[in-house]
mmCIF file of C-alpha atoms and ligand atoms in Angstrom:
data_model
loop_
_atom_site.group_PDB
_atom_site.id
_atom_site.type_symbol
_atom_site.label_atom_id
_atom_site.label_comp_id
_atom_site.label_asym_id
_atom_site.label_seq_id
_atom_site.Cartn_x
_atom_site.Cartn_y
_atom_site.Cartn_z
ATOM 1 C CA THR A 145 -95.981 -76.986 -89.964
ATOM 2 C CA VAL A 146 -95.294 -73.401 -90.938
ATOM 3 C CA LYS A 147 -98.181 -71.705 -92.824
ATOM 4 C CA TRP A 148 -97.231 -68.817 -94.910
ATOM 5 C CA GLY A 149 -99.615 -66.149 -96.145
ATOM 6 C CA LEU A 150 -97.940 -64.143 -99.233
ATOM 7 C CA ILE A 151 -98.213 -60.606 -98.782
ATOM 8 C CA GLY A 152 -98.281 -59.341 -102.657
ATOM 9 C CA ALA A 153 -99.430 -60.883 -106.014
ATOM 10 C CA SER A 154 -95.794 -60.703 -107.267
ATOM 11 C CA THR A 155 -93.849 -61.888 -109.884
ATOM 12 C CA ILE A 156 -90.711 -62.851 -107.609
ATOM 13 C CA ALA A 157 -92.930 -64.995 -105.652
ATOM 14 C CA ARG A 158 -94.687 -66.683 -108.777
ATOM 15 C CA GLN A 159 -91.389 -67.264 -110.233
ATOM 16 C CA PHE A 160 -89.194 -68.320 -107.175
ATOM 17 C CA MET A 161 -90.455 -67.970 -103.459
ATOM 18 C CA ILE A 162 -93.956 -70.344 -103.946
ATOM 19 C CA ASN A 163 -91.591 -73.062 -105.037
ATOM 20 C CA ALA A 164 -89.035 -72.383 -102.146
ATOM 21 C CA ILE A 165 -91.673 -72.461 -99.639
ATOM 22 C CA ARG A 166 -93.275 -75.500 -100.808
ATOM 23 C CA ALA A 167 -89.737 -77.225 -100.898
ATOM 24 C CA GLN A 168 -89.295 -77.181 -97.248
ATOM 25 C CA PRO A 169 -90.681 -80.012 -95.162
ATOM 26 C CA ASN A 170 -93.581 -79.256 -92.993
ATOM 27 C CA SER A 171 -94.341 -75.980 -94.963
ATOM 28 C CA GLU A 172 -97.352 -74.522 -96.991
ATOM 29 C CA ILE A 173 -99.163 -71.863 -98.409
ATOM 30 C CA THR A 174 -102.443 -71.173 -97.142
ATOM 31 C CA ALA A 175 -103.164 -67.374 -98.400
ATOM 32 C CA VAL A 176 -102.353 -64.793 -100.689
ATOM 33 C CA MET A 177 -102.939 -60.826 -100.313
ATOM 34 C CA SER A 178 -103.247 -58.839 -103.296
ATOM 35 C CA SER A 179 -104.628 -55.412 -103.170
ATOM 36 C CA SER A 180 -107.339 -56.210 -105.761
ATOM 37 C CA PRO A 181 -109.957 -58.816 -105.157
ATOM 38 C CA GLU A 182 -109.626 -60.098 -108.658
ATOM 39 C CA ARG A 183 -106.021 -60.363 -108.881
ATOM 40 C CA ALA A 184 -105.760 -62.309 -105.555
ATOM 41 C CA ALA A 185 -108.374 -64.925 -106.952
ATOM 42 C CA ALA A 186 -106.297 -65.208 -110.143
ATOM 43 C CA TYR A 187 -103.095 -65.672 -108.693
ATOM 44 C CA ALA A 188 -104.612 -68.077 -106.116
ATOM 45 C CA ARG A 189 -106.058 -70.137 -108.747
ATOM 46 C CA GLU A 190 -102.786 -70.127 -110.889
ATOM 47 C CA ASN A 191 -100.794 -70.747 -107.802
ATOM 48 C CA GLY A 192 -103.077 -73.603 -106.041
ATOM 49 C CA ILE A 193 -103.547 -71.120 -103.012
ATOM 50 C CA PRO A 194 -106.517 -71.958 -100.945
ATOM 51 C CA PHE A 195 -107.340 -68.666 -99.987
ATOM 52 C CA ALA A 196 -107.160 -65.388 -101.302
ATOM 53 C CA VAL A 197 -107.895 -61.916 -99.682
ATOM 54 C CA SER A 198 -107.460 -58.122 -100.629
ATOM 55 C CA THR A 199 -106.891 -56.711 -97.178
ATOM 56 C CA LEU A 200 -104.217 -57.024 -94.900
ATOM 57 C CA ASP A 201 -106.367 -57.576 -91.649
ATOM 58 C CA GLU A 202 -107.909 -60.649 -93.395
ATOM 59 C CA LEU A 203 -104.414 -61.931 -94.232
ATOM 60 C CA LEU A 204 -103.128 -61.558 -90.653
ATOM 61 C CA GLY A 205 -106.230 -62.778 -88.927
ATOM 62 C CA SER A 206 -105.972 -66.038 -90.871
ATOM 63 C CA ASP A 207 -104.358 -69.064 -89.834
ATOM 64 C CA ILE A 208 -101.012 -68.399 -90.736
ATOM 65 C CA ASP A 209 -97.429 -68.294 -88.951
ATOM 66 C CA ALA A 210 -95.418 -66.348 -91.353
ATOM 67 C CA VAL A 211 -95.621 -63.817 -93.978
ATOM 68 C CA TYR A 212 -93.390 -63.132 -97.364
ATOM 69 C CA ILE A 213 -93.890 -59.601 -98.385
ATOM 70 C CA SER A 214 -93.063 -59.068 -102.081
ATOM 71 C CA THR A 215 -94.926 -55.863 -102.560
ATOM 72 C CA THR A 216 -93.599 -52.644 -104.066
ATOM 73 C CA ASN A 217 -90.850 -51.247 -101.652
ATOM 74 C CA GLU A 218 -93.038 -48.561 -100.323
ATOM 75 C CA LEU A 219 -95.297 -50.880 -98.624
ATOM 76 C CA HIS A 220 -92.735 -53.236 -96.998
ATOM 77 C CA LEU A 221 -92.729 -50.888 -93.864
ATOM 78 C CA GLU A 222 -96.473 -50.976 -92.682
ATOM 79 C CA GLN A 223 -96.894 -54.369 -93.819
ATOM 80 C CA ALA A 224 -94.051 -55.837 -91.848
ATOM 81 C CA LEU A 225 -95.255 -53.847 -88.759
ATOM 82 C CA ALA A 226 -98.425 -54.847 -88.893
ATOM 83 C CA ALA A 227 -97.253 -58.208 -89.376
ATOM 84 C CA ILE A 228 -95.236 -58.185 -86.361
ATOM 85 C CA ARG A 229 -97.682 -56.856 -84.008
ATOM 86 C CA ALA A 230 -99.899 -59.708 -85.129
ATOM 87 C CA GLY A 231 -97.405 -62.041 -84.130
ATOM 88 C CA LYS A 232 -96.189 -63.571 -87.504
ATOM 89 C CA HIS A 233 -92.606 -64.403 -88.322
ATOM 90 C CA VAL A 234 -91.780 -62.000 -91.322
ATOM 91 C CA LEU A 235 -89.444 -62.635 -94.710
ATOM 92 C CA CYS A 236 -89.322 -59.286 -96.415
ATOM 93 C CA GLU A 237 -87.990 -58.350 -99.868
ATOM 94 C CA LYS A 238 -85.180 -56.016 -100.180
ATOM 95 C CA PRO A 239 -84.910 -53.084 -99.888
ATOM 96 C CA LEU A 240 -86.974 -53.787 -96.373
ATOM 97 C CA ALA A 241 -87.983 -49.948 -96.693
ATOM 98 C CA LEU A 242 -87.255 -46.676 -98.263
ATOM 99 C CA THR A 243 -84.978 -45.767 -95.604
ATOM 100 C CA GLY A 244 -82.468 -46.962 -93.372
ATOM 101 C CA ALA A 245 -84.331 -45.284 -90.216
ATOM 102 C CA ASP A 246 -87.806 -47.361 -91.434
ATOM 103 C CA ALA A 247 -85.837 -50.616 -91.680
ATOM 104 C CA ARG A 248 -84.325 -50.006 -88.119
ATOM 105 C CA LYS A 249 -88.232 -49.541 -86.900
ATOM 106 C CA MET A 250 -88.525 -53.081 -88.603
ATOM 107 C CA VAL A 251 -85.586 -54.796 -86.790
ATOM 108 C CA ALA A 252 -86.529 -52.825 -83.244
ATOM 109 C CA ALA A 253 -90.297 -54.292 -83.473
ATOM 110 C CA ALA A 254 -89.256 -57.870 -84.548
ATOM 111 C CA LYS A 255 -86.933 -57.957 -81.798
ATOM 112 C CA ALA A 256 -89.168 -56.793 -79.134
ATOM 113 C CA ALA A 257 -92.055 -59.261 -79.869
ATOM 114 C CA GLY A 258 -89.525 -61.793 -80.413
ATOM 115 C CA ILE A 259 -90.405 -62.550 -84.266
ATOM 116 C CA VAL A 260 -88.048 -63.934 -86.839
ATOM 117 C CA LEU A 261 -87.318 -61.140 -89.227
ATOM 118 C CA GLY A 262 -85.240 -61.876 -92.576
ATOM 119 C CA THR A 263 -84.199 -60.170 -95.477
ATOM 120 C CA ASN A 264 -84.359 -61.746 -98.761
ATOM 121 C CA HIS A 265 -80.810 -61.402 -100.125
ATOM 122 C CA HIS A 266 -81.193 -64.438 -102.192
ATOM 123 C CA LEU A 267 -77.328 -63.970 -103.269
ATOM 124 C CA ARG A 268 -75.839 -64.918 -99.635
ATOM 125 C CA ASN A 269 -77.106 -68.214 -100.263
ATOM 126 C CA ALA A 270 -75.431 -68.986 -103.662
ATOM 127 C CA GLY A 271 -72.713 -71.608 -103.586
ATOM 128 C CA SER A 272 -70.476 -69.210 -105.667
ATOM 129 C CA HIS A 273 -70.218 -66.699 -103.088
ATOM 130 C CA ARG A 274 -70.339 -68.984 -100.265
ATOM 131 C CA ALA A 275 -67.160 -70.684 -101.900
ATOM 132 C CA MET A 276 -64.995 -67.489 -102.419
ATOM 133 C CA ARG A 277 -66.239 -66.261 -98.743
ATOM 134 C CA GLU A 278 -64.946 -69.506 -97.565
ATOM 135 C CA ALA A 279 -61.494 -69.326 -99.671
ATOM 136 C CA ILE A 280 -60.759 -65.728 -98.306
ATOM 137 C CA ALA A 281 -61.843 -66.572 -94.867
ATOM 138 C CA ALA A 282 -59.206 -69.487 -95.354
ATOM 139 C CA GLY A 283 -56.326 -67.118 -96.432
ATOM 140 C CA ARG A 284 -56.366 -68.508 -100.050
ATOM 141 C CA ILE A 285 -55.950 -65.160 -101.542
ATOM 142 C CA GLY A 286 -53.870 -63.738 -98.686
ATOM 143 C CA LYS A 287 -55.012 -60.382 -97.654
ATOM 144 C CA PRO A 288 -57.744 -59.218 -99.530
ATOM 145 C CA ILE A 289 -57.320 -55.722 -101.119
ATOM 146 C CA ALA A 290 -60.039 -54.816 -103.615
ATOM 147 C CA ALA A 291 -63.248 -56.294 -104.977
ATOM 148 C CA ARG A 292 -65.352 -55.426 -108.228
ATOM 149 C CA VAL A 293 -68.842 -56.099 -108.917
ATOM 150 C CA PHE A 294 -70.474 -56.233 -112.209
ATOM 151 C CA HIS A 295 -74.026 -56.422 -111.745
ATOM 152 C CA SER A 296 -75.601 -54.425 -114.731
ATOM 153 C CA VAL A 297 -78.072 -56.122 -116.667
ATOM 154 C CA TYR A 298 -81.051 -55.570 -119.070
ATOM 155 C CA LEU A 299 -84.422 -55.523 -116.904
ATOM 156 C CA PRO A 300 -86.799 -57.819 -118.546
ATOM 157 C CA GLU A 301 -89.713 -56.212 -120.431
ATOM 158 C CA ASN A 302 -92.231 -57.639 -118.113
ATOM 159 C CA LEU A 303 -90.622 -56.061 -115.254
ATOM 160 C CA GLN A 304 -90.698 -52.627 -116.962
ATOM 161 C CA GLY A 305 -92.960 -51.251 -114.664
ATOM 162 C CA TRP A 306 -92.817 -49.356 -111.091
ATOM 163 C CA ARG A 307 -88.767 -49.894 -111.308
ATOM 164 C CA ILE A 308 -88.359 -47.343 -113.806
ATOM 165 C CA THR A 309 -91.593 -45.026 -113.382
ATOM 166 C CA ARG A 310 -92.550 -44.596 -109.645
ATOM 167 C CA PRO A 311 -90.071 -42.897 -107.345
ATOM 168 C CA GLU A 312 -92.644 -42.948 -104.577
ATOM 169 C CA ALA A 313 -92.763 -46.787 -104.922
ATOM 170 C CA GLY A 314 -89.069 -47.039 -104.669
ATOM 171 C CA GLY A 315 -88.070 -47.366 -107.993
ATOM 172 C CA GLY A 316 -84.749 -47.215 -109.443
ATOM 173 C CA VAL A 317 -81.479 -49.311 -109.713
ATOM 174 C CA VAL A 318 -80.017 -48.510 -106.560
ATOM 175 C CA LEU A 319 -82.725 -49.428 -104.267
ATOM 176 C CA ASP A 320 -83.216 -52.708 -106.563
ATOM 177 C CA ILE A 321 -79.588 -54.049 -107.391
ATOM 178 C CA THR A 322 -76.953 -52.016 -105.420
ATOM 179 C CA VAL A 323 -78.410 -53.057 -102.076
ATOM 180 C CA HIS A 324 -77.969 -56.874 -103.360
ATOM 181 C CA ASP A 325 -74.507 -55.485 -104.136
ATOM 182 C CA ALA A 326 -73.669 -54.004 -100.846
ATOM 183 C CA ASP A 327 -74.963 -57.062 -98.980
ATOM 184 C CA THR A 328 -73.216 -59.569 -101.022
ATOM 185 C CA LEU A 329 -69.963 -57.577 -100.850
ATOM 186 C CA ARG A 330 -70.204 -57.633 -96.952
ATOM 187 C CA PHE A 331 -70.784 -60.833 -96.832
ATOM 188 C CA VAL A 332 -68.234 -62.226 -98.933
ATOM 189 C CA LEU A 333 -65.621 -59.962 -97.701
ATOM 190 C CA ASP A 334 -66.966 -60.131 -94.109
ATOM 191 C CA ASP A 335 -66.443 -56.754 -93.570
ATOM 192 C CA ASP A 336 -68.673 -53.484 -93.427
ATOM 193 C CA PRO A 337 -68.432 -50.604 -95.845
ATOM 194 C CA LEU A 338 -68.028 -47.117 -94.061
ATOM 195 C CA GLU A 339 -68.253 -44.647 -97.137
ATOM 196 C CA VAL A 340 -69.292 -44.670 -100.724
ATOM 197 C CA SER A 341 -68.891 -42.414 -103.453
ATOM 198 C CA ALA A 342 -71.303 -42.858 -106.652
ATOM 199 C CA PHE A 343 -72.448 -41.727 -109.862
ATOM 200 C CA THR A 344 -75.856 -42.471 -111.315
ATOM 201 C CA GLN A 345 -77.589 -42.129 -114.798
ATOM 202 C CA ALA A 346 -80.603 -42.317 -116.755
ATOM 203 C CA ALA A 347 -79.651 -43.734 -119.664
ATOM 204 C CA GLY A 348 -83.111 -43.993 -121.742
ATOM 205 C CA MET A 349 -85.099 -46.621 -119.519
ATOM 206 C CA ALA A 350 -85.903 -44.991 -116.528
ATOM 207 C CA ALA A 351 -88.212 -41.874 -115.878
ATOM 208 C CA GLY A 352 -89.591 -39.772 -113.301
ATOM 209 C CA GLY A 353 -86.155 -38.689 -112.200
ATOM 210 C CA LEU A 354 -85.295 -42.218 -111.380
ATOM 211 C CA GLU A 355 -81.766 -43.683 -112.283
ATOM 212 C CA ASP A 356 -81.342 -46.816 -114.643
ATOM 213 C CA GLY A 357 -77.336 -46.987 -113.672
ATOM 214 C CA ALA A 358 -75.209 -46.700 -111.198
ATOM 215 C CA MET A 359 -71.091 -46.935 -110.492
ATOM 216 C CA CYS A 360 -70.261 -47.285 -107.030
ATOM 217 C CA ILE A 361 -66.736 -47.095 -105.056
ATOM 218 C CA TRP A 362 -66.896 -48.195 -101.648
ATOM 219 C CA ARG A 363 -64.457 -48.111 -98.739
ATOM 220 C CA PHE A 364 -64.255 -51.112 -96.162
ATOM 221 C CA LYS A 365 -63.513 -51.018 -92.162
ATOM 222 C CA SER A 366 -60.563 -53.205 -93.123
ATOM 223 C CA GLY A 367 -59.075 -50.732 -95.970
ATOM 224 C CA ILE A 368 -60.666 -52.786 -98.594
ATOM 225 C CA ILE A 369 -61.794 -50.857 -101.458
ATOM 226 C CA ALA A 370 -64.501 -52.094 -104.004
ATOM 227 C CA GLN A 371 -66.273 -50.888 -106.998
ATOM 228 C CA SER A 372 -69.606 -52.115 -108.236
ATOM 229 C CA HIS A 373 -71.603 -51.436 -111.467
ATOM 230 C CA GLU A 374 -75.657 -51.786 -111.613
ATOM 231 C CA GLY A 375 -77.875 -50.925 -114.303
ATOM 232 C CA PHE A 376 -81.074 -51.966 -116.253
ATOM 233 C CA THR A 377 -79.908 -51.079 -119.791
ATOM 234 C CA THR A 378 -77.132 -53.182 -120.731
ATOM 235 C CA LYS A 379 -78.452 -56.246 -122.685
ATOM 236 C CA PHE A 380 -74.909 -57.827 -123.232
ATOM 237 C CA ALA A 381 -72.661 -57.096 -120.063
ATOM 238 C CA GLY A 382 -72.926 -60.492 -118.208
ATOM 239 C CA THR A 383 -72.156 -60.482 -114.608
ATOM 240 C CA GLY A 384 -69.193 -60.960 -112.235
ATOM 241 C CA PHE A 385 -67.589 -60.837 -108.958
ATOM 242 C CA GLU A 386 -63.851 -60.655 -108.370
ATOM 243 C CA VAL A 387 -61.932 -59.973 -105.207
ATOM 244 C CA HIS A 388 -58.085 -59.402 -105.589
ATOM 245 C CA GLY A 389 -55.819 -60.234 -102.721
ATOM 246 C CA SER A 390 -51.844 -60.101 -101.989
ATOM 247 C CA GLU A 391 -51.568 -63.938 -102.710
ATOM 248 C CA GLY A 392 -54.181 -64.505 -105.323
ATOM 249 C CA SER A 393 -57.550 -63.714 -106.823
ATOM 250 C CA LEU A 394 -60.922 -64.669 -106.926
ATOM 251 C CA ILE A 395 -62.753 -64.460 -110.279
ATOM 252 C CA ALA A 396 -66.187 -65.368 -110.324
ATOM 253 C CA LYS A 397 -68.256 -64.791 -113.534
ATOM 254 C CA ASP A 398 -72.026 -65.078 -114.144
ATOM 255 C CA VAL A 399 -72.941 -65.125 -110.393
ATOM 256 C CA MET A 400 -74.780 -61.877 -109.989
ATOM 257 C CA THR A 401 -78.169 -64.046 -110.706
ATOM 258 C CA GLN A 402 -80.980 -65.735 -109.407
ATOM 259 C CA LYS A 403 -79.905 -69.048 -110.342
ATOM 260 C CA PRO A 404 -77.402 -71.221 -108.916
ATOM 261 C CA ILE A 405 -74.976 -70.964 -111.928
ATOM 262 C CA GLY A 406 -71.460 -69.367 -112.925
ATOM 263 C CA SER A 407 -67.876 -70.173 -112.085
ATOM 264 C CA VAL A 408 -65.153 -69.257 -109.630
ATOM 265 C CA LEU A 409 -61.519 -69.221 -110.313
ATOM 266 C CA LEU A 410 -58.852 -69.039 -108.057
ATOM 267 C CA ARG A 411 -55.387 -67.683 -109.320
ATOM 268 C CA THR A 412 -52.332 -67.605 -107.722
ATOM 269 C CA ALA A 413 -48.258 -68.424 -108.155
ATOM 270 C CA LYS A 414 -49.391 -72.049 -108.467
ATOM 271 C CA GLY A 415 -51.726 -71.402 -111.296
ATOM 272 C CA GLU A 416 -55.372 -71.691 -112.032
ATOM 273 C CA GLU A 417 -58.035 -73.775 -109.856
ATOM 274 C CA GLU A 418 -61.680 -73.658 -110.313
ATOM 275 C CA LEU A 419 -63.807 -73.762 -107.100
ATOM 276 C CA SER A 420 -66.207 -76.406 -107.050
ATOM 277 C CA PHE A 421 -69.467 -75.407 -105.062
ATOM 278 C CA ASP A 422 -73.080 -76.629 -104.487
ATOM 279 C CA ARG A 423 -75.493 -75.784 -107.044
ATOM 280 C CA GLU A 424 -78.876 -75.651 -104.679
ATOM 281 C CA ASP A 425 -81.712 -73.138 -105.687
ATOM 282 C CA LEU A 426 -80.564 -69.918 -103.854
ATOM 283 C CA TYR A 427 -84.161 -69.412 -102.607
ATOM 284 C CA VAL A 428 -84.679 -72.869 -101.328
ATOM 285 C CA ARG A 429 -81.758 -72.478 -99.038
ATOM 286 C CA SER A 430 -82.817 -68.992 -97.908
ATOM 287 C CA LEU A 431 -85.932 -70.548 -97.054
ATOM 288 C CA ARG A 432 -84.435 -73.324 -95.156
ATOM 289 C CA GLN A 433 -82.379 -71.342 -93.146
ATOM 290 C CA LEU A 434 -85.515 -69.164 -92.120
ATOM 291 C CA HIS A 435 -87.474 -72.080 -91.086
ATOM 292 C CA ALA A 436 -84.536 -73.092 -88.701
ATOM 293 C CA ALA A 437 -84.432 -69.761 -87.207
ATOM 294 C CA ILE A 438 -88.286 -70.235 -86.535
ATOM 295 C CA ARG A 439 -87.476 -73.213 -84.686
ATOM 296 C CA GLY A 440 -85.012 -71.625 -82.611
ATOM 297 C CA GLU A 441 -81.708 -72.583 -84.784
ATOM 298 C CA GLY A 442 -79.631 -69.935 -85.709
ATOM 299 C CA GLN A 443 -80.567 -66.972 -87.820
ATOM 300 C CA PRO A 444 -81.759 -66.388 -91.528
ATOM 301 C CA SER A 445 -79.293 -66.311 -94.025
ATOM 302 C CA ALA A 446 -79.537 -62.359 -94.104
ATOM 303 C CA THR A 447 -81.337 -60.808 -91.136
ATOM 304 C CA GLY A 448 -83.019 -57.981 -90.621
ATOM 305 C CA GLU A 449 -79.857 -56.073 -89.715
ATOM 306 C CA ASP A 450 -78.449 -57.281 -92.673
ATOM 307 C CA GLY A 451 -81.116 -55.574 -94.651
ATOM 308 C CA VAL A 452 -80.708 -52.296 -92.505
ATOM 309 C CA TRP A 453 -77.034 -52.327 -93.765
ATOM 310 C CA SER A 454 -77.408 -52.950 -97.232
ATOM 311 C CA LEU A 455 -80.199 -50.247 -97.034
ATOM 312 C CA ALA A 456 -77.828 -47.736 -95.379
ATOM 313 C CA ALA A 457 -75.435 -48.406 -97.744
ATOM 314 C CA ALA A 458 -78.274 -47.793 -101.048
ATOM 315 C CA GLU A 459 -79.221 -44.621 -99.287
ATOM 316 C CA ALA A 460 -75.556 -43.345 -99.245
ATOM 317 C CA ALA A 461 -74.947 -44.281 -102.748
ATOM 318 C CA LEU A 462 -77.822 -41.911 -103.805
ATOM 319 C CA GLN A 463 -77.038 -39.475 -101.416
ATOM 320 C CA SER A 464 -73.693 -39.206 -102.653
ATOM 321 C CA ALA A 465 -74.789 -39.139 -106.386
ATOM 322 C CA LYS A 466 -76.932 -36.210 -105.466
ATOM 323 C CA SER A 467 -74.377 -34.278 -103.748
ATOM 324 C CA GLY A 468 -71.138 -35.081 -105.728
ATOM 325 C CA LYS A 469 -69.476 -35.899 -102.722
ATOM 326 C CA SER A 470 -68.805 -39.134 -100.862
ATOM 327 C CA ALA A 471 -71.340 -40.365 -98.045
ATOM 328 C CA ALA A 472 -70.612 -42.056 -94.777
ATOM 329 C CA ILE A 473 -72.342 -45.207 -94.120
ATOM 330 C CA ASP A 474 -73.859 -45.554 -90.588
ATOM 331 C CA PRO A 475 -76.689 -47.926 -89.880
ATOM 332 C CA LYS A 476 -77.025 -46.999 -86.690
ATOM 333 C CA LEU A 477 -77.433 -50.562 -85.133
HETATM 334 P P1 NDP B 298 -94.057 -57.046 -109.136
HETATM 335 O O1 NDP B 298 -94.035 -55.926 -110.008
HETATM 336 O O2 NDP B 298 -94.297 -58.507 -109.705
HETATM 337 O O3 NDP B 298 -95.152 -56.935 -108.250
HETATM 338 C C1 NDP B 298 -95.049 -56.459 -107.180
HETATM 339 C C2 NDP B 298 -96.519 -55.472 -107.016
HETATM 340 O O4 NDP B 298 -96.874 -55.052 -108.058
HETATM 341 C C3 NDP B 298 -97.280 -56.771 -106.521
HETATM 342 O O5 NDP B 298 -97.636 -56.827 -105.187
HETATM 343 C C4 NDP B 298 -98.864 -56.362 -107.186
HETATM 344 O O6 NDP B 298 -99.675 -55.547 -106.106
HETATM 345 C C5 NDP B 298 -98.417 -55.438 -108.113
HETATM 346 N N1 NDP B 298 -98.927 -55.947 -109.448
HETATM 347 C C6 NDP B 298 -98.492 -57.086 -110.191
HETATM 348 N N2 NDP B 298 -98.784 -57.442 -111.413
HETATM 349 C C7 NDP B 298 -99.851 -56.576 -111.367
HETATM 350 C C8 NDP B 298 -100.510 -55.994 -112.453
HETATM 351 N N3 NDP B 298 -100.730 -56.812 -113.416
HETATM 352 N N4 NDP B 298 -101.313 -54.900 -112.229
HETATM 353 C C9 NDP B 298 -101.160 -53.911 -111.185
HETATM 354 N N5 NDP B 298 -100.635 -54.477 -110.371
HETATM 355 C C10 NDP B 298 -99.958 -55.527 -110.487
HETATM 356 O O7 NDP B 298 -92.897 -56.872 -108.301
HETATM 357 P P2 NDP B 298 -91.277 -58.094 -108.405
HETATM 358 O O8 NDP B 298 -91.925 -59.096 -108.157
HETATM 359 O O9 NDP B 298 -90.521 -57.829 -109.301
HETATM 360 O O10 NDP B 298 -90.895 -57.320 -107.090
HETATM 361 C C11 NDP B 298 -91.620 -57.498 -105.808
HETATM 362 C C12 NDP B 298 -90.730 -56.959 -104.734
HETATM 363 O O11 NDP B 298 -89.443 -58.233 -104.623
HETATM 364 C C13 NDP B 298 -89.905 -55.930 -104.389
HETATM 365 O O12 NDP B 298 -89.595 -55.394 -103.233
HETATM 366 C C14 NDP B 298 -88.631 -56.290 -105.203
HETATM 367 O O13 NDP B 298 -87.433 -55.151 -104.914
HETATM 368 C C15 NDP B 298 -88.223 -57.367 -104.695
HETATM 369 N N6 NDP B 298 -87.720 -58.324 -105.398
HETATM 370 C C16 NDP B 298 -86.492 -59.135 -105.016
HETATM 371 C C17 NDP B 298 -85.903 -59.889 -105.630
HETATM 372 C C18 NDP B 298 -84.824 -61.032 -105.309
HETATM 373 O O14 NDP B 298 -84.189 -61.859 -105.794
HETATM 374 N N7 NDP B 298 -84.510 -61.068 -103.550
HETATM 375 C C19 NDP B 298 -86.158 -60.339 -107.297
HETATM 376 C C20 NDP B 298 -87.259 -59.574 -107.583
HETATM 377 C C21 NDP B 298 -87.983 -58.493 -106.868
HETATM 378 P P3 NDP B 298 -100.846 -56.606 -105.225
HETATM 379 O O15 NDP B 298 -100.130 -57.561 -104.751
HETATM 380 O O16 NDP B 298 -101.327 -55.381 -104.706
HETATM 381 O O17 NDP B 298 -101.461 -57.119 -106.280
#
């Protein structure tokens, strides 16, 4: 049995991850840590978790094998390093840290300790994105040329907190959503981005110098160019992911989401075909891969290295937006 400790009494754990952990065979959640003892106790009670603590030492000293970190972003680094030191496997939320350099420290520490470190980039687990990756790899669109990602949403009111007010906590849409888009582009295209040019905006929701909208243009190693749009302020935009190749186009709708929904259309000279794909819960699949990695079978669906890549890409996007020039992406792995 893998015994899990939750670091962070968060919304994402409550909405998706507690269920995903409990959906695995031989898996249980034994403890939750919040910085507030009252919140820890209330969260444990509401979610049926036996043990509530308010310090990292108590959590790491308890009978657990793995931790899921879903605190605000500035806390991930120290919490992950402490968990690794204590010999616990780590599934960490994105962005892994506030800088690529800090994320690399996490990867190096996990490697040295022989610990599994996964990044919770859920979209790699979506049947839709896996179907697109497979179609491209099978040559169904010929040579991939360009991609477009539509991932501008409306940040739900219950989440209109640190993401739009606290730069020191790693707020802003780039660290929140651009990291996912960079990772999903890497996964679907099976290619790495080398360079990005970005514009960001504060369109009325974010404060404190944070951005609540971004448009990025990416250049990949193979020559593919891509554009991505991330936002917190658009109520009616819908999401999508398109890849256009020499012999066909993949047009996915409603797929930049936490749910196993949406559609993927393949359009070629032969006409149009809806691709079928599995509708498994994204987070349940992510946890299954992580459990397998803990058993020594394969890798997490997104590794620590993947988390370094997505954060290096987001960091470069922020740098580009600030400087007005394109920025190179170098994960230094
Ligand atoms: P929340 O704001 O729900 O939780 C983050 C932290 O805020 C908690 O750890 C908690 O601290 C504190 N907090 C929560 N509620 C309160 C409250 N009422 N009063 C004071 N503090 C409170 O964040 P999310 O769940 O949205 O995000 C957490 C992490 O997960 C982030 O890194 C984010 O990027 C990532 N995320 C990833 C997603 C994915 O699909 N991969 C989706 C959503 C988020 P404490 O633990 O000390 O109580």
